[in-house]
Amino acid sequence: MTVPTGRRERKKAATRRKIADTALRLFLERGYDAVGIREVAAEADVAVTTVFSHFASKEALVFEQDEGFEQRLAQAVTNRAPDEPLIPALRREVLALVRHCTADGAAPVQRMIDASPALRQYEDSMRLRHAESLAAAVAADPALARTGTVCRTLARFVVDAYALAREADDPDAAVDEIFRMIEAAWEVTAPSR
């Protein structure tokens, strides 16, 4: 996520962070379903409307970094060096997310997500959105020259790699294994020269 530069932007970012941190603490202490938006707002000392000006839904409070990851995936395509291959750039971003989500302290959050049908559904829709965003970034790069189907398939594989690796006994090794398969599939789809 980009660091805000102006005072107003920094204040908005701090408020957003405070709301998300408060919500996550309450959800972990009392359970996701036992905590309402009003309680989050009161504990964070903001109005309910302020919560909703920063987060579209209660589920979005749990996935506070969602937008940043979606942007980072697209930027792995658009901001890579001209000579950098696509797949290693995407692998680097997925590995960073997997490491973040498997770091110490992440397990209680993942258990909370796994236990909540609403959060699992939100996570599934979030993954689809990430995949569509990534597919659009890949399709927009003329140097990558693949069909729309290939771009969407690659994007789904990349986004699903995160979930598969996160659940593995050795997440780093799983990312390596998965991305070897993704790279092989990507190479097979290269246009004939």
mmCIF file with all atom_site columns, C-alpha atoms in Angstrom:
data_model
loop_
_atom_site.group_PDB
_atom_site.id
_atom_site.type_symbol
_atom_site.label_atom_id
_atom_site.label_alt_id
_atom_site.label_comp_id
_atom_site.label_asym_id
_atom_site.label_entity_id
_atom_site.label_seq_id
_atom_site.pdbx_PDB_ins_code
_atom_site.Cartn_x
_atom_site.Cartn_y
_atom_site.Cartn_z
_atom_site.occupancy
_atom_site.B_iso_or_equiv
_atom_site.pdbx_formal_charge
_atom_site.auth_seq_id
_atom_site.auth_comp_id
_atom_site.auth_asym_id
_atom_site.auth_atom_id
_atom_site.pdbx_PDB_model_num
ATOM 1   C CA . MET A 1 1   ? 0.000   0.000   0.000   1.00 0.00 ? 1   MET A CA 1
ATOM 2   C CA . THR A 1 2   ? 1.300   3.478   -0.813  1.00 0.00 ? 2   THR A CA 1
ATOM 3   C CA . VAL A 1 3   ? 2.387   5.659   2.090   1.00 0.00 ? 3   VAL A CA 1
ATOM 4   C CA . PRO A 1 4   ? 0.154   8.761   2.241   1.00 0.00 ? 4   PRO A CA 1
ATOM 5   C CA . THR A 1 5   ? 2.088   12.024  1.956   1.00 0.00 ? 5   THR A CA 1
ATOM 6   C CA . GLY A 1 6   ? -0.288  14.813  2.920   1.00 0.00 ? 6   GLY A CA 1
ATOM 7   C CA . ARG A 1 7   ? -1.506  15.444  6.456   1.00 0.00 ? 7   ARG A CA 1
ATOM 8   C CA . ARG A 1 8   ? -5.108  14.662  5.558   1.00 0.00 ? 8   ARG A CA 1
ATOM 9   C CA . GLU A 1 9   ? -4.129  11.407  3.838   1.00 0.00 ? 9   GLU A CA 1
ATOM 10  C CA . ARG A 1 10  ? -1.962  10.365  6.788   1.00 0.00 ? 10  ARG A CA 1
ATOM 11  C CA . LYS A 1 11  ? -4.822  11.082  9.191   1.00 0.00 ? 11  LYS A CA 1
ATOM 12  C CA . LYS A 1 12  ? -7.255  9.044   7.058   1.00 0.00 ? 12  LYS A CA 1
ATOM 13  C CA . ALA A 1 13  ? -4.787  6.157   6.900   1.00 0.00 ? 13  ALA A CA 1
ATOM 14  C CA . ALA A 1 14  ? -4.267  6.277   10.680  1.00 0.00 ? 14  ALA A CA 1
ATOM 15  C CA . THR A 1 15  ? -8.029  6.218   11.275  1.00 0.00 ? 15  THR A CA 1
ATOM 16  C CA . ARG A 1 16  ? -8.441  3.291   8.885   1.00 0.00 ? 16  ARG A CA 1
ATOM 17  C CA . ARG A 1 17  ? -5.626  1.409   10.617  1.00 0.00 ? 17  ARG A CA 1
ATOM 18  C CA . LYS A 1 18  ? -7.104  2.132   14.067  1.00 0.00 ? 18  LYS A CA 1
ATOM 19  C CA . ILE A 1 19  ? -10.525 0.850   13.006  1.00 0.00 ? 19  ILE A CA 1
ATOM 20  C CA . ALA A 1 20  ? -9.088  -2.315  11.445  1.00 0.00 ? 20  ALA A CA 1
ATOM 21  C CA . ASP A 1 21  ? -6.842  -3.043  14.425  1.00 0.00 ? 21  ASP A CA 1
ATOM 22  C CA . THR A 1 22  ? -9.696  -2.480  16.857  1.00 0.00 ? 22  THR A CA 1
ATOM 23  C CA . ALA A 1 23  ? -12.049 -4.700  14.871  1.00 0.00 ? 23  ALA A CA 1
ATOM 24  C CA . LEU A 1 24  ? -9.521  -7.508  14.595  1.00 0.00 ? 24  LEU A CA 1
ATOM 25  C CA . ARG A 1 25  ? -8.763  -7.378  18.313  1.00 0.00 ? 25  ARG A CA 1
ATOM 26  C CA . LEU A 1 26  ? -12.472 -7.522  19.179  1.00 0.00 ? 26  LEU A CA 1
ATOM 27  C CA . PHE A 1 27  ? -13.145 -10.310 16.677  1.00 0.00 ? 27  PHE A CA 1
ATOM 28  C CA . LEU A 1 28  ? -10.301 -12.398 18.080  1.00 0.00 ? 28  LEU A CA 1
ATOM 29  C CA . GLU A 1 29  ? -11.307 -11.739 21.701  1.00 0.00 ? 29  GLU A CA 1
ATOM 30  C CA . ARG A 1 30  ? -15.040 -12.367 21.366  1.00 0.00 ? 30  ARG A CA 1
ATOM 31  C CA . GLY A 1 31  ? -15.565 -14.068 18.035  1.00 0.00 ? 31  GLY A CA 1
ATOM 32  C CA . TYR A 1 32  ? -16.366 -12.575 14.648  1.00 0.00 ? 32  TYR A CA 1
ATOM 33  C CA . ASP A 1 33  ? -20.120 -13.147 14.834  1.00 0.00 ? 33  ASP A CA 1
ATOM 34  C CA . ALA A 1 34  ? -20.372 -11.790 18.402  1.00 0.00 ? 34  ALA A CA 1
ATOM 35  C CA . VAL A 1 35  ? -19.081 -8.322  17.488  1.00 0.00 ? 35  VAL A CA 1
ATOM 36  C CA . GLY A 1 36  ? -21.119 -5.744  15.615  1.00 0.00 ? 36  GLY A CA 1
ATOM 37  C CA . ILE A 1 37  ? -20.040 -2.684  13.654  1.00 0.00 ? 37  ILE A CA 1
ATOM 38  C CA . ARG A 1 38  ? -21.442 -0.380  16.348  1.00 0.00 ? 38  ARG A CA 1
ATOM 39  C CA . GLU A 1 39  ? -19.154 -2.018  18.918  1.00 0.00 ? 39  GLU A CA 1
ATOM 40  C CA . VAL A 1 40  ? -16.152 -1.612  16.632  1.00 0.00 ? 40  VAL A CA 1
ATOM 41  C CA . ALA A 1 41  ? -16.989 2.052   16.077  1.00 0.00 ? 41  ALA A CA 1
ATOM 42  C CA . ALA A 1 42  ? -17.467 2.715   19.801  1.00 0.00 ? 42  ALA A CA 1
ATOM 43  C CA . GLU A 1 43  ? -14.227 0.957   20.744  1.00 0.00 ? 43  GLU A CA 1
ATOM 44  C CA . ALA A 1 44  ? -12.299 2.805   18.004  1.00 0.00 ? 44  ALA A CA 1
ATOM 45  C CA . ASP A 1 45  ? -13.968 6.075   19.093  1.00 0.00 ? 45  ASP A CA 1
ATOM 46  C CA . VAL A 1 46  ? -15.380 6.843   15.657  1.00 0.00 ? 46  VAL A CA 1
ATOM 47  C CA . ALA A 1 47  ? -18.876 7.071   14.195  1.00 0.00 ? 47  ALA A CA 1
ATOM 48  C CA . VAL A 1 48  ? -20.438 4.071   12.463  1.00 0.00 ? 48  VAL A CA 1
ATOM 49  C CA . THR A 1 49  ? -20.485 6.141   9.280   1.00 0.00 ? 49  THR A CA 1
ATOM 50  C CA . THR A 1 50  ? -16.719 6.582   9.616   1.00 0.00 ? 50  THR A CA 1
ATOM 51  C CA . VAL A 1 51  ? -16.286 2.815   9.752   1.00 0.00 ? 51  VAL A CA 1
ATOM 52  C CA . PHE A 1 52  ? -18.324 2.475   6.565   1.00 0.00 ? 52  PHE A CA 1
ATOM 53  C CA . SER A 1 53  ? -16.465 5.313   4.855   1.00 0.00 ? 53  SER A CA 1
ATOM 54  C CA . HIS A 1 54  ? -13.307 3.215   5.230   1.00 0.00 ? 54  HIS A CA 1
ATOM 55  C CA . PHE A 1 55  ? -14.724 -0.316  4.886   1.00 0.00 ? 55  PHE A CA 1
ATOM 56  C CA . ALA A 1 56  ? -17.556 -1.494  2.655   1.00 0.00 ? 56  ALA A CA 1
ATOM 57  C CA . SER A 1 57  ? -18.583 -4.314  4.987   1.00 0.00 ? 57  SER A CA 1
ATOM 58  C CA . LYS A 1 58  ? -17.872 -6.019  8.271   1.00 0.00 ? 58  LYS A CA 1
ATOM 59  C CA . GLU A 1 59  ? -15.941 -8.726  6.395   1.00 0.00 ? 59  GLU A CA 1
ATOM 60  C CA . ALA A 1 60  ? -13.685 -6.102  4.825   1.00 0.00 ? 60  ALA A CA 1
ATOM 61  C CA . LEU A 1 61  ? -12.446 -5.207  8.317   1.00 0.00 ? 61  LEU A CA 1
ATOM 62  C CA . VAL A 1 62  ? -10.761 -8.614  8.545   1.00 0.00 ? 62  VAL A CA 1
ATOM 63  C CA . PHE A 1 63  ? -9.184  -8.303  5.093   1.00 0.00 ? 63  PHE A CA 1
ATOM 64  C CA . GLU A 1 64  ? -7.923  -4.759  5.611   1.00 0.00 ? 64  GLU A CA 1
ATOM 65  C CA . GLN A 1 65  ? -4.866  -5.294  3.367   1.00 0.00 ? 65  GLN A CA 1
ATOM 66  C CA . ASP A 1 66  ? -6.925  -6.775  0.531   1.00 0.00 ? 66  ASP A CA 1
ATOM 67  C CA . GLU A 1 67  ? -6.712  -3.735  -1.731  1.00 0.00 ? 67  GLU A CA 1
ATOM 68  C CA . GLY A 1 68  ? -2.967  -3.460  -1.244  1.00 0.00 ? 68  GLY A CA 1
ATOM 69  C CA . PHE A 1 69  ? -2.400  -7.061  -2.293  1.00 0.00 ? 69  PHE A CA 1
ATOM 70  C CA . GLU A 1 70  ? -4.585  -6.646  -5.358  1.00 0.00 ? 70  GLU A CA 1
ATOM 71  C CA . GLN A 1 71  ? -2.572  -3.576  -6.373  1.00 0.00 ? 71  GLN A CA 1
ATOM 72  C CA . ARG A 1 72  ? 0.739   -5.329  -5.692  1.00 0.00 ? 72  ARG A CA 1
ATOM 73  C CA . LEU A 1 73  ? -0.210  -8.221  -7.970  1.00 0.00 ? 73  LEU A CA 1
ATOM 74  C CA . ALA A 1 74  ? -1.078  -5.859  -10.810 1.00 0.00 ? 74  ALA A CA 1
ATOM 75  C CA . GLN A 1 75  ? 2.077   -3.822  -10.157 1.00 0.00 ? 75  GLN A CA 1
ATOM 76  C CA . ALA A 1 76  ? 4.180   -6.989  -10.308 1.00 0.00 ? 76  ALA A CA 1
ATOM 77  C CA . VAL A 1 77  ? 3.140   -7.029  -13.963 1.00 0.00 ? 77  VAL A CA 1
ATOM 78  C CA . THR A 1 78  ? 3.212   -3.324  -14.766 1.00 0.00 ? 78  THR A CA 1
ATOM 79  C CA . ASN A 1 79  ? 6.239   -2.232  -12.726 1.00 0.00 ? 79  ASN A CA 1
ATOM 80  C CA . ARG A 1 80  ? 8.635   -5.073  -13.451 1.00 0.00 ? 80  ARG A CA 1
ATOM 81  C CA . ALA A 1 81  ? 11.884  -4.242  -15.239 1.00 0.00 ? 81  ALA A CA 1
ATOM 82  C CA . PRO A 1 82  ? 11.662  -4.475  -19.045 1.00 0.00 ? 82  PRO A CA 1
ATOM 83  C CA . ASP A 1 83  ? 13.860  -7.574  -19.071 1.00 0.00 ? 83  ASP A CA 1
ATOM 84  C CA . GLU A 1 84  ? 12.272  -9.275  -16.038 1.00 0.00 ? 84  GLU A CA 1
ATOM 85  C CA . PRO A 1 85  ? 10.125  -12.295 -16.862 1.00 0.00 ? 85  PRO A CA 1
ATOM 86  C CA . LEU A 1 86  ? 6.542   -12.223 -15.618 1.00 0.00 ? 86  LEU A CA 1
ATOM 87  C CA . ILE A 1 87  ? 6.384   -15.417 -13.576 1.00 0.00 ? 87  ILE A CA 1
ATOM 88  C CA . PRO A 1 88  ? 9.282   -14.638 -11.168 1.00 0.00 ? 88  PRO A CA 1
ATOM 89  C CA . ALA A 1 89  ? 7.761   -11.210 -10.499 1.00 0.00 ? 89  ALA A CA 1
ATOM 90  C CA . LEU A 1 90  ? 4.404   -12.792 -9.622  1.00 0.00 ? 90  LEU A CA 1
ATOM 91  C CA . ARG A 1 91  ? 6.091   -15.504 -7.563  1.00 0.00 ? 91  ARG A CA 1
ATOM 92  C CA . ARG A 1 92  ? 7.832   -12.839 -5.466  1.00 0.00 ? 92  ARG A CA 1
ATOM 93  C CA . GLU A 1 93  ? 4.502   -11.140 -4.639  1.00 0.00 ? 93  GLU A CA 1
ATOM 94  C CA . VAL A 1 94  ? 2.726   -14.385 -3.778  1.00 0.00 ? 94  VAL A CA 1
ATOM 95  C CA . LEU A 1 95  ? 5.643   -15.500 -1.613  1.00 0.00 ? 95  LEU A CA 1
ATOM 96  C CA . ALA A 1 96  ? 5.533   -12.178 0.277   1.00 0.00 ? 96  ALA A CA 1
ATOM 97  C CA . LEU A 1 97  ? 1.806   -12.622 0.937   1.00 0.00 ? 97  LEU A CA 1
ATOM 98  C CA . VAL A 1 98  ? 2.222   -16.239 2.000   1.00 0.00 ? 98  VAL A CA 1
ATOM 99  C CA . ARG A 1 99  ? 4.985   -15.258 4.408   1.00 0.00 ? 99  ARG A CA 1
ATOM 100 C CA . HIS A 1 100 ? 2.821   -12.473 5.818   1.00 0.00 ? 100 HIS A CA 1
ATOM 101 C CA . CYS A 1 101 ? -0.156  -14.792 6.282   1.00 0.00 ? 101 CYS A CA 1
ATOM 102 C CA . THR A 1 102 ? 1.875   -17.626 7.825   1.00 0.00 ? 102 THR A CA 1
ATOM 103 C CA . ALA A 1 103 ? 3.960   -15.435 10.143  1.00 0.00 ? 103 ALA A CA 1
ATOM 104 C CA . ASP A 1 104 ? 3.729   -15.719 13.898  1.00 0.00 ? 104 ASP A CA 1
ATOM 105 C CA . GLY A 1 105 ? 0.402   -14.380 15.058  1.00 0.00 ? 105 GLY A CA 1
ATOM 106 C CA . ALA A 1 106 ? -1.445  -15.050 11.783  1.00 0.00 ? 106 ALA A CA 1
ATOM 107 C CA . ALA A 1 107 ? -2.842  -18.451 12.783  1.00 0.00 ? 107 ALA A CA 1
ATOM 108 C CA . PRO A 1 108 ? -5.667  -17.115 15.015  1.00 0.00 ? 108 PRO A CA 1
ATOM 109 C CA . VAL A 1 109 ? -6.875  -14.858 12.205  1.00 0.00 ? 109 VAL A CA 1
ATOM 110 C CA . GLN A 1 110 ? -6.838  -17.745 9.734   1.00 0.00 ? 110 GLN A CA 1
ATOM 111 C CA . ARG A 1 111 ? -8.740  -19.970 12.167  1.00 0.00 ? 111 ARG A CA 1
ATOM 112 C CA . MET A 1 112 ? -11.333 -17.204 12.554  1.00 0.00 ? 112 MET A CA 1
ATOM 113 C CA . ILE A 1 113 ? -11.694 -16.951 8.759   1.00 0.00 ? 113 ILE A CA 1
ATOM 114 C CA . ASP A 1 114 ? -11.954 -20.722 8.366   1.00 0.00 ? 114 ASP A CA 1
ATOM 115 C CA . ALA A 1 115 ? -14.660 -20.878 11.071  1.00 0.00 ? 115 ALA A CA 1
ATOM 116 C CA . SER A 1 116 ? -16.875 -18.205 9.509   1.00 0.00 ? 116 SER A CA 1
ATOM 117 C CA . PRO A 1 117 ? -18.940 -18.926 6.378   1.00 0.00 ? 117 PRO A CA 1
ATOM 118 C CA . ALA A 1 118 ? -19.293 -15.164 5.780   1.00 0.00 ? 118 ALA A CA 1
ATOM 119 C CA . LEU A 1 119 ? -15.527 -14.628 5.912   1.00 0.00 ? 119 LEU A CA 1
ATOM 120 C CA . ARG A 1 120 ? -14.797 -17.656 3.704   1.00 0.00 ? 120 ARG A CA 1
ATOM 121 C CA . GLN A 1 121 ? -17.304 -16.403 1.146   1.00 0.00 ? 121 GLN A CA 1
ATOM 122 C CA . TYR A 1 122 ? -15.783 -12.911 1.262   1.00 0.00 ? 122 TYR A CA 1
ATOM 123 C CA . GLU A 1 123 ? -12.294 -14.397 0.826   1.00 0.00 ? 123 GLU A CA 1
ATOM 124 C CA . ASP A 1 124 ? -13.468 -16.406 -2.204  1.00 0.00 ? 124 ASP A CA 1
ATOM 125 C CA . SER A 1 125 ? -14.990 -13.318 -3.839  1.00 0.00 ? 125 SER A CA 1
ATOM 126 C CA . MET A 1 126 ? -11.844 -11.359 -3.003  1.00 0.00 ? 126 MET A CA 1
ATOM 127 C CA . ARG A 1 127 ? -9.700  -13.977 -4.763  1.00 0.00 ? 127 ARG A CA 1
ATOM 128 C CA . LEU A 1 128 ? -11.885 -13.791 -7.860  1.00 0.00 ? 128 LEU A CA 1
ATOM 129 C CA . ARG A 1 129 ? -11.545 -10.005 -7.883  1.00 0.00 ? 129 ARG A CA 1
ATOM 130 C CA . HIS A 1 130 ? -7.767  -10.271 -7.496  1.00 0.00 ? 130 HIS A CA 1
ATOM 131 C CA . ALA A 1 131 ? -7.617  -12.756 -10.352 1.00 0.00 ? 131 ALA A CA 1
ATOM 132 C CA . GLU A 1 132 ? -9.658  -10.494 -12.640 1.00 0.00 ? 132 GLU A CA 1
ATOM 133 C CA . SER A 1 133 ? -7.447  -7.515  -11.816 1.00 0.00 ? 133 SER A CA 1
ATOM 134 C CA . LEU A 1 134 ? -4.290  -9.542  -12.434 1.00 0.00 ? 134 LEU A CA 1
ATOM 135 C CA . ALA A 1 135 ? -5.671  -10.967 -15.685 1.00 0.00 ? 135 ALA A CA 1
ATOM 136 C CA . ALA A 1 136 ? -6.437  -7.440  -16.916 1.00 0.00 ? 136 ALA A CA 1
ATOM 137 C CA . ALA A 1 137 ? -2.900  -6.289  -16.127 1.00 0.00 ? 137 ALA A CA 1
ATOM 138 C CA . VAL A 1 138 ? -1.379  -9.262  -17.961 1.00 0.00 ? 138 VAL A CA 1
ATOM 139 C CA . ALA A 1 139 ? -3.699  -8.841  -20.958 1.00 0.00 ? 139 ALA A CA 1
ATOM 140 C CA . ALA A 1 140 ? -2.861  -5.119  -21.189 1.00 0.00 ? 140 ALA A CA 1
ATOM 141 C CA . ASP A 1 141 ? 0.878   -5.788  -21.575 1.00 0.00 ? 141 ASP A CA 1
ATOM 142 C CA . PRO A 1 142 ? 1.591   -6.193  -25.307 1.00 0.00 ? 142 PRO A CA 1
ATOM 143 C CA . ALA A 1 143 ? 4.941   -7.859  -24.560 1.00 0.00 ? 143 ALA A CA 1
ATOM 144 C CA . LEU A 1 144 ? 3.132   -10.789 -22.926 1.00 0.00 ? 144 LEU A CA 1
ATOM 145 C CA . ALA A 1 145 ? 0.895   -11.541 -25.953 1.00 0.00 ? 145 ALA A CA 1
ATOM 146 C CA . ARG A 1 146 ? -1.499  -14.225 -24.714 1.00 0.00 ? 146 ARG A CA 1
ATOM 147 C CA . THR A 1 147 ? -5.204  -14.826 -25.221 1.00 0.00 ? 147 THR A CA 1
ATOM 148 C CA . GLY A 1 148 ? -7.726  -13.602 -22.695 1.00 0.00 ? 148 GLY A CA 1
ATOM 149 C CA . THR A 1 149 ? -8.346  -17.191 -21.605 1.00 0.00 ? 149 THR A CA 1
ATOM 150 C CA . VAL A 1 150 ? -4.645  -17.730 -20.935 1.00 0.00 ? 150 VAL A CA 1
ATOM 151 C CA . CYS A 1 151 ? -4.437  -14.464 -18.969 1.00 0.00 ? 151 CYS A CA 1
ATOM 152 C CA . ARG A 1 152 ? -7.446  -15.367 -16.818 1.00 0.00 ? 152 ARG A CA 1
ATOM 153 C CA . THR A 1 153 ? -6.179  -18.918 -16.259 1.00 0.00 ? 153 THR A CA 1
ATOM 154 C CA . LEU A 1 154 ? -2.727  -17.695 -15.249 1.00 0.00 ? 154 LEU A CA 1
ATOM 155 C CA . ALA A 1 155 ? -4.278  -15.183 -12.863 1.00 0.00 ? 155 ALA A CA 1
ATOM 156 C CA . ARG A 1 156 ? -6.462  -17.832 -11.215 1.00 0.00 ? 156 ARG A CA 1
ATOM 157 C CA . PHE A 1 157 ? -3.465  -20.148 -10.789 1.00 0.00 ? 157 PHE A CA 1
ATOM 158 C CA . VAL A 1 158 ? -1.388  -17.348 -9.255  1.00 0.00 ? 158 VAL A CA 1
ATOM 159 C CA . VAL A 1 159 ? -4.100  -16.296 -6.816  1.00 0.00 ? 159 VAL A CA 1
ATOM 160 C CA . ASP A 1 160 ? -4.889  -19.904 -5.880  1.00 0.00 ? 160 ASP A CA 1
ATOM 161 C CA . ALA A 1 161 ? -1.168  -20.548 -5.319  1.00 0.00 ? 161 ALA A CA 1
ATOM 162 C CA . TYR A 1 162 ? -1.448  -18.364 -2.237  1.00 0.00 ? 162 TYR A CA 1
ATOM 163 C CA . ALA A 1 163 ? -4.182  -20.500 -0.643  1.00 0.00 ? 163 ALA A CA 1
ATOM 164 C CA . LEU A 1 164 ? -2.465  -23.774 -1.483  1.00 0.00 ? 164 LEU A CA 1
ATOM 165 C CA . ALA A 1 165 ? 0.919   -22.649 -0.175  1.00 0.00 ? 165 ALA A CA 1
ATOM 166 C CA . ARG A 1 166 ? -0.555  -21.119 2.959   1.00 0.00 ? 166 ARG A CA 1
ATOM 167 C CA . GLU A 1 167 ? -1.994  -24.514 3.910   1.00 0.00 ? 167 GLU A CA 1
ATOM 168 C CA . ALA A 1 168 ? 1.209   -26.469 3.179   1.00 0.00 ? 168 ALA A CA 1
ATOM 169 C CA . ASP A 1 169 ? 3.612   -27.770 5.816   1.00 0.00 ? 169 ASP A CA 1
ATOM 170 C CA . ASP A 1 170 ? 6.429   -25.853 4.087   1.00 0.00 ? 170 ASP A CA 1
ATOM 171 C CA . PRO A 1 171 ? 4.815   -22.778 2.474   1.00 0.00 ? 171 PRO A CA 1
ATOM 172 C CA . ASP A 1 172 ? 8.022   -21.542 0.785   1.00 0.00 ? 172 ASP A CA 1
ATOM 173 C CA . ALA A 1 173 ? 8.654   -24.935 -0.822  1.00 0.00 ? 173 ALA A CA 1
ATOM 174 C CA . ALA A 1 174 ? 5.010   -25.081 -1.910  1.00 0.00 ? 174 ALA A CA 1
ATOM 175 C CA . VAL A 1 175 ? 5.308   -21.682 -3.618  1.00 0.00 ? 175 VAL A CA 1
ATOM 176 C CA . ASP A 1 176 ? 8.393   -22.925 -5.478  1.00 0.00 ? 176 ASP A CA 1
ATOM 177 C CA . GLU A 1 177 ? 6.642   -26.128 -6.556  1.00 0.00 ? 177 GLU A CA 1
ATOM 178 C CA . ILE A 1 178 ? 3.461   -24.379 -7.644  1.00 0.00 ? 178 ILE A CA 1
ATOM 179 C CA . PHE A 1 179 ? 5.294   -21.690 -9.572  1.00 0.00 ? 179 PHE A CA 1
ATOM 180 C CA . ARG A 1 180 ? 7.377   -24.275 -11.455 1.00 0.00 ? 180 ARG A CA 1
ATOM 181 C CA . MET A 1 181 ? 4.068   -25.647 -12.762 1.00 0.00 ? 181 MET A CA 1
ATOM 182 C CA . ILE A 1 182 ? 2.724   -22.162 -13.490 1.00 0.00 ? 182 ILE A CA 1
ATOM 183 C CA . GLU A 1 183 ? 5.884   -21.239 -15.381 1.00 0.00 ? 183 GLU A CA 1
ATOM 184 C CA . ALA A 1 184 ? 5.750   -24.435 -17.453 1.00 0.00 ? 184 ALA A CA 1
ATOM 185 C CA . ALA A 1 185 ? 2.111   -23.746 -18.360 1.00 0.00 ? 185 ALA A CA 1
ATOM 186 C CA . TRP A 1 186 ? 2.915   -20.121 -19.206 1.00 0.00 ? 186 TRP A CA 1
ATOM 187 C CA . GLU A 1 187 ? 5.761   -21.169 -21.519 1.00 0.00 ? 187 GLU A CA 1
ATOM 188 C CA . VAL A 1 188 ? 3.557   -23.680 -23.331 1.00 0.00 ? 188 VAL A CA 1
ATOM 189 C CA . THR A 1 189 ? 1.090   -20.874 -24.177 1.00 0.00 ? 189 THR A CA 1
ATOM 190 C CA . ALA A 1 190 ? 3.745   -18.645 -25.765 1.00 0.00 ? 190 ALA A CA 1
ATOM 191 C CA . PRO A 1 191 ? 2.825   -17.639 -29.325 1.00 0.00 ? 191 PRO A CA 1
ATOM 192 C CA . SER A 1 192 ? 4.765   -19.426 -32.050 1.00 0.00 ? 192 SER A CA 1
ATOM 193 C CA . ARG A 1 193 ? 7.569   -17.372 -33.496 1.00 0.00 ? 193 ARG A CA 1
#
